[in-house]
Amino acid sequence: MRIAVIDYGMGNLRSVARALEHVGAREVAVTDDPAVIAAAERVVFPGQGAVRDCMSALHQHELVEVLHQVAADRPFLGICMGMQALMTRSEENEGVEALDIFPGTVRHFGDRASAPARLKVPHMGWNRLYQLTTHPLWAGIEQDERFYFVHSYYVEPASPDIVQGESDYGGRFAAAIGAGNLFATQFHPEKSQQPGLRLLTNFLSWDGEPCS
Amino acid sequence: MGLASRIIPCLDIDGGRVVKGVQFVDIRDAGDPVEIARRYDRAGADELTFLDITASHEQRETLVHTVEAVAAEVFIPLTVGGGIRAVADVRRMLNAGADKVAINTAAIHDPDLVRAASERFGAQCIVVAIDAKRSGGSDTEPRWEVFTHGGRKPTGIDAVDWAQQMAAAGAGELLVTSMDRDGTRIGFDNALNQAISERAGVPLIASGGVGNLQHLADGVLKGKADAVLAASIFHFGEYTIAEAKAFMAEAGIEVR
């Protein structure tokens, strides 16, 4: 099984590769080579940092086209910035056009009208994840389980139907989204100990169908 | 709200070994960072912090390997601090598997370092460590000064102002150590933590002075800390992480 972890120079990607290997993945390639990515059976799109740098790195490494290609037809997991980059656009850095694989916007926590008091940003730490669906990637993970988050922006999908799980930080927000062969989490499964490793295990055996 | 207050054991590292001893009952090698990190991971620690107290450059190389070895087996967030002086140091630690890098003295000498590192890697992985000592003011309005070099060198900088400046420059988190309390086991300086927590707008890790579980709870309830860091009470087996969490939960604090 060949898994491509997309490397576009944005932070600590090896943690994701190590966690995948830890749960039994073989042939994990941390790569920026479009040919390797196109040939992979599964794709993991991690990332952290700022969306402007993320998008410019994707363009620079000529990865935009291959990302659209693999996002169309095989098991695909976005993590953190790799989730936000799938949306139409982000409000970060005065507005950045993203990959537009999911219609929707990425917004800053500091602007949340629903927050009762000023929120500390980034949202950092272990928060509860409310599963809204019975997606195969939630298999064996308890409802309301905690995952590790660290982010200043959150996604607001145009369609609520794609929200697979929510968390609460000054109000509910989409902590996991998915449709068809695509799944993406705002939290870091590779840093979320047992439940995170379980999600990665589920990803390795997922056939890319939204229902089991 | 569901966000849990974090408990973070802190390990001092010298030349790739944990120093100041960790005394788990049946530990095979009390100096091995991987073994200790694995223990704390299993025990329910929410994050781990490694502080490199090595002076020499050669031993810094060792730290990179230590971080790599720990990150390969421990799947909770790992912060590394000590001797981070340049953007290149930050990158090496992140590449080795650190999730966050703590910058202390270098932030004072080169405030642009925090901005540059944060722009490059994101605020989420830049922790600014502040060592503060009470420097007068009144009982109702105390003041604190930033110190460097393990609390030996005064800077003349007001700690609360500095915290706000660092958050504005791109620190995603602040690790605040009271030099008055460090090693005393009489509890955090909650007035210091509260003053910073209410102004800086980013998460705060309280450090320095923990002697019992009430101190951890007070750090959150009185000091408004988002995370509490402790070393000796866990290392010497006085309390387990589970006991600390049970105590905090009993005090009404949300824990994992």
PDB file of N, CA and C in Angstrom, chain A residues 118, chain B residues 115 128 130 158-171 174 195-202:
ATOM      1  N   ARG A 118     -13.960  37.224  25.091  1.00  0.00           N
ATOM      2  CA  ARG A 118     -12.869  37.172  24.139  1.00  0.00           C
ATOM      3  C   ARG A 118     -12.173  35.811  24.202  1.00  0.00           C
TER       4      ARG A 118
ATOM      5  N   ARG B 115       8.835  37.134  15.580  1.00  0.00           N
ATOM      6  CA  ARG B 115       8.012  37.511  14.432  1.00  0.00           C
ATOM      7  C   ARG B 115       8.383  36.666  13.205  1.00  0.00           C
ATOM      8  N   VAL B 128       6.731  31.523  23.613  1.00  0.00           N
ATOM      9  CA  VAL B 128       7.741  32.389  24.211  1.00  0.00           C
ATOM     10  C   VAL B 128       7.762  32.118  25.716  1.00  0.00           C
ATOM     11  N   ILE B 130       8.861  33.091  29.398  1.00  0.00           N
ATOM     12  CA  ILE B 130       9.152  34.320  30.147  1.00  0.00           C
ATOM     13  C   ILE B 130       9.483  33.942  31.587  1.00  0.00           C
ATOM     14  N   ASP B 158       9.188  45.079  31.855  1.00  0.00           N
ATOM     15  CA  ASP B 158       8.004  44.677  32.600  1.00  0.00           C
ATOM     16  C   ASP B 158       7.418  43.394  31.986  1.00  0.00           C
ATOM     17  N   ALA B 159       7.194  42.388  32.820  1.00  0.00           N
ATOM     18  CA  ALA B 159       6.808  41.062  32.313  1.00  0.00           C
ATOM     19  C   ALA B 159       5.445  41.069  31.619  1.00  0.00           C
ATOM     20  N   VAL B 160       4.494  41.836  32.164  1.00  0.00           N
ATOM     21  CA  VAL B 160       3.154  41.844  31.562  1.00  0.00           C
ATOM     22  C   VAL B 160       3.190  42.557  30.203  1.00  0.00           C
ATOM     23  N   ASP B 161       3.923  43.665  30.142  1.00  0.00           N
ATOM     24  CA  ASP B 161       4.087  44.366  28.852  1.00  0.00           C
ATOM     25  C   ASP B 161       4.760  43.451  27.838  1.00  0.00           C
ATOM     26  N   TRP B 162       5.779  42.772  28.319  1.00  0.00           N
ATOM     27  CA  TRP B 162       6.549  41.888  27.431  1.00  0.00           C
ATOM     28  C   TRP B 162       5.667  40.756  26.877  1.00  0.00           C
ATOM     29  N   ALA B 163       4.843  40.207  27.744  1.00  0.00           N
ATOM     30  CA  ALA B 163       3.942  39.131  27.314  1.00  0.00           C
ATOM     31  C   ALA B 163       3.019  39.625  26.194  1.00  0.00           C
ATOM     32  N   GLN B 164       2.505  40.831  26.369  1.00  0.00           N
ATOM     33  CA  GLN B 164       1.605  41.383  25.349  1.00  0.00           C
ATOM     34  C   GLN B 164       2.353  41.632  24.042  1.00  0.00           C
ATOM     35  N   GLN B 165       3.576  42.145  24.189  1.00  0.00           N
ATOM     36  CA  GLN B 165       4.390  42.386  22.986  1.00  0.00           C
ATOM     37  C   GLN B 165       4.691  41.094  22.239  1.00  0.00           C
ATOM     38  N   MET B 166       5.006  40.062  22.983  1.00  0.00           N
ATOM     39  CA  MET B 166       5.359  38.782  22.355  1.00  0.00           C
ATOM     40  C   MET B 166       4.135  38.150  21.684  1.00  0.00           C
ATOM     41  N   ALA B 167       2.978  38.269  22.309  1.00  0.00           N
ATOM     42  CA  ALA B 167       1.760  37.748  21.686  1.00  0.00           C
ATOM     43  C   ALA B 167       1.487  38.510  20.384  1.00  0.00           C
ATOM     44  N   ALA B 168       1.691  39.831  20.436  1.00  0.00           N
ATOM     45  CA  ALA B 168       1.471  40.635  19.227  1.00  0.00           C
ATOM     46  C   ALA B 168       2.492  40.302  18.149  1.00  0.00           C
ATOM     47  N   ALA B 169       3.693  39.913  18.555  1.00  0.00           N
ATOM     48  CA  ALA B 169       4.744  39.591  17.580  1.00  0.00           C
ATOM     49  C   ALA B 169       4.540  38.220  16.949  1.00  0.00           C
ATOM     50  N   GLY B 170       3.640  37.420  17.531  1.00  0.00           N
ATOM     51  CA  GLY B 170       3.368  36.124  16.908  1.00  0.00           C
ATOM     52  C   GLY B 170       3.580  34.902  17.772  1.00  0.00           C
ATOM     53  N   ALA B 171       3.791  35.103  19.081  1.00  0.00           N
ATOM     54  CA  ALA B 171       3.841  33.935  19.966  1.00  0.00           C
ATOM     55  C   ALA B 171       2.443  33.334  20.039  1.00  0.00           C
ATOM     56  N   LEU B 174       2.391  31.294  25.757  1.00  0.00           N
ATOM     57  CA  LEU B 174       3.399  31.831  26.669  1.00  0.00           C
ATOM     58  C   LEU B 174       3.647  30.837  27.785  1.00  0.00           C
ATOM     59  N   ALA B 195      -2.430  38.186  35.650  1.00  0.00           N
ATOM     60  CA  ALA B 195      -2.196  39.480  34.993  1.00  0.00           C
ATOM     61  C   ALA B 195      -1.869  39.272  33.519  1.00  0.00           C
ATOM     62  N   ILE B 196      -1.049  38.277  33.236  1.00  0.00           N
ATOM     63  CA  ILE B 196      -0.663  38.024  31.844  1.00  0.00           C
ATOM     64  C   ILE B 196      -1.803  37.354  31.077  1.00  0.00           C
ATOM     65  N   SER B 197      -2.427  36.355  31.700  1.00  0.00           N
ATOM     66  CA  SER B 197      -3.475  35.599  31.010  1.00  0.00           C
ATOM     67  C   SER B 197      -4.613  36.502  30.556  1.00  0.00           C
ATOM     68  N   GLU B 198      -4.944  37.480  31.390  1.00  0.00           N
ATOM     69  CA  GLU B 198      -6.082  38.330  31.051  1.00  0.00           C
ATOM     70  C   GLU B 198      -5.748  39.385  30.003  1.00  0.00           C
ATOM     71  N   ARG B 199      -4.462  39.582  29.757  1.00  0.00           N
ATOM     72  CA  ARG B 199      -4.098  40.635  28.812  1.00  0.00           C
ATOM     73  C   ARG B 199      -3.541  40.123  27.487  1.00  0.00           C
ATOM     74  N   ALA B 200      -2.873  38.970  27.518  1.00  0.00           N
ATOM     75  CA  ALA B 200      -2.101  38.591  26.333  1.00  0.00           C
ATOM     76  C   ALA B 200      -2.950  37.999  25.200  1.00  0.00           C
ATOM     77  N   GLY B 201      -4.064  37.361  25.543  1.00  0.00           N
ATOM     78  CA  GLY B 201      -4.948  36.856  24.480  1.00  0.00           C
ATOM     79  C   GLY B 201      -4.527  35.539  23.858  1.00  0.00           C
ATOM     80  N   VAL B 202      -3.428  34.959  24.330  1.00  0.00           N
ATOM     81  CA  VAL B 202      -2.985  33.648  23.844  1.00  0.00           C
ATOM     82  C   VAL B 202      -2.923  32.697  25.050  1.00  0.00           C
TER      83      VAL B 202
END
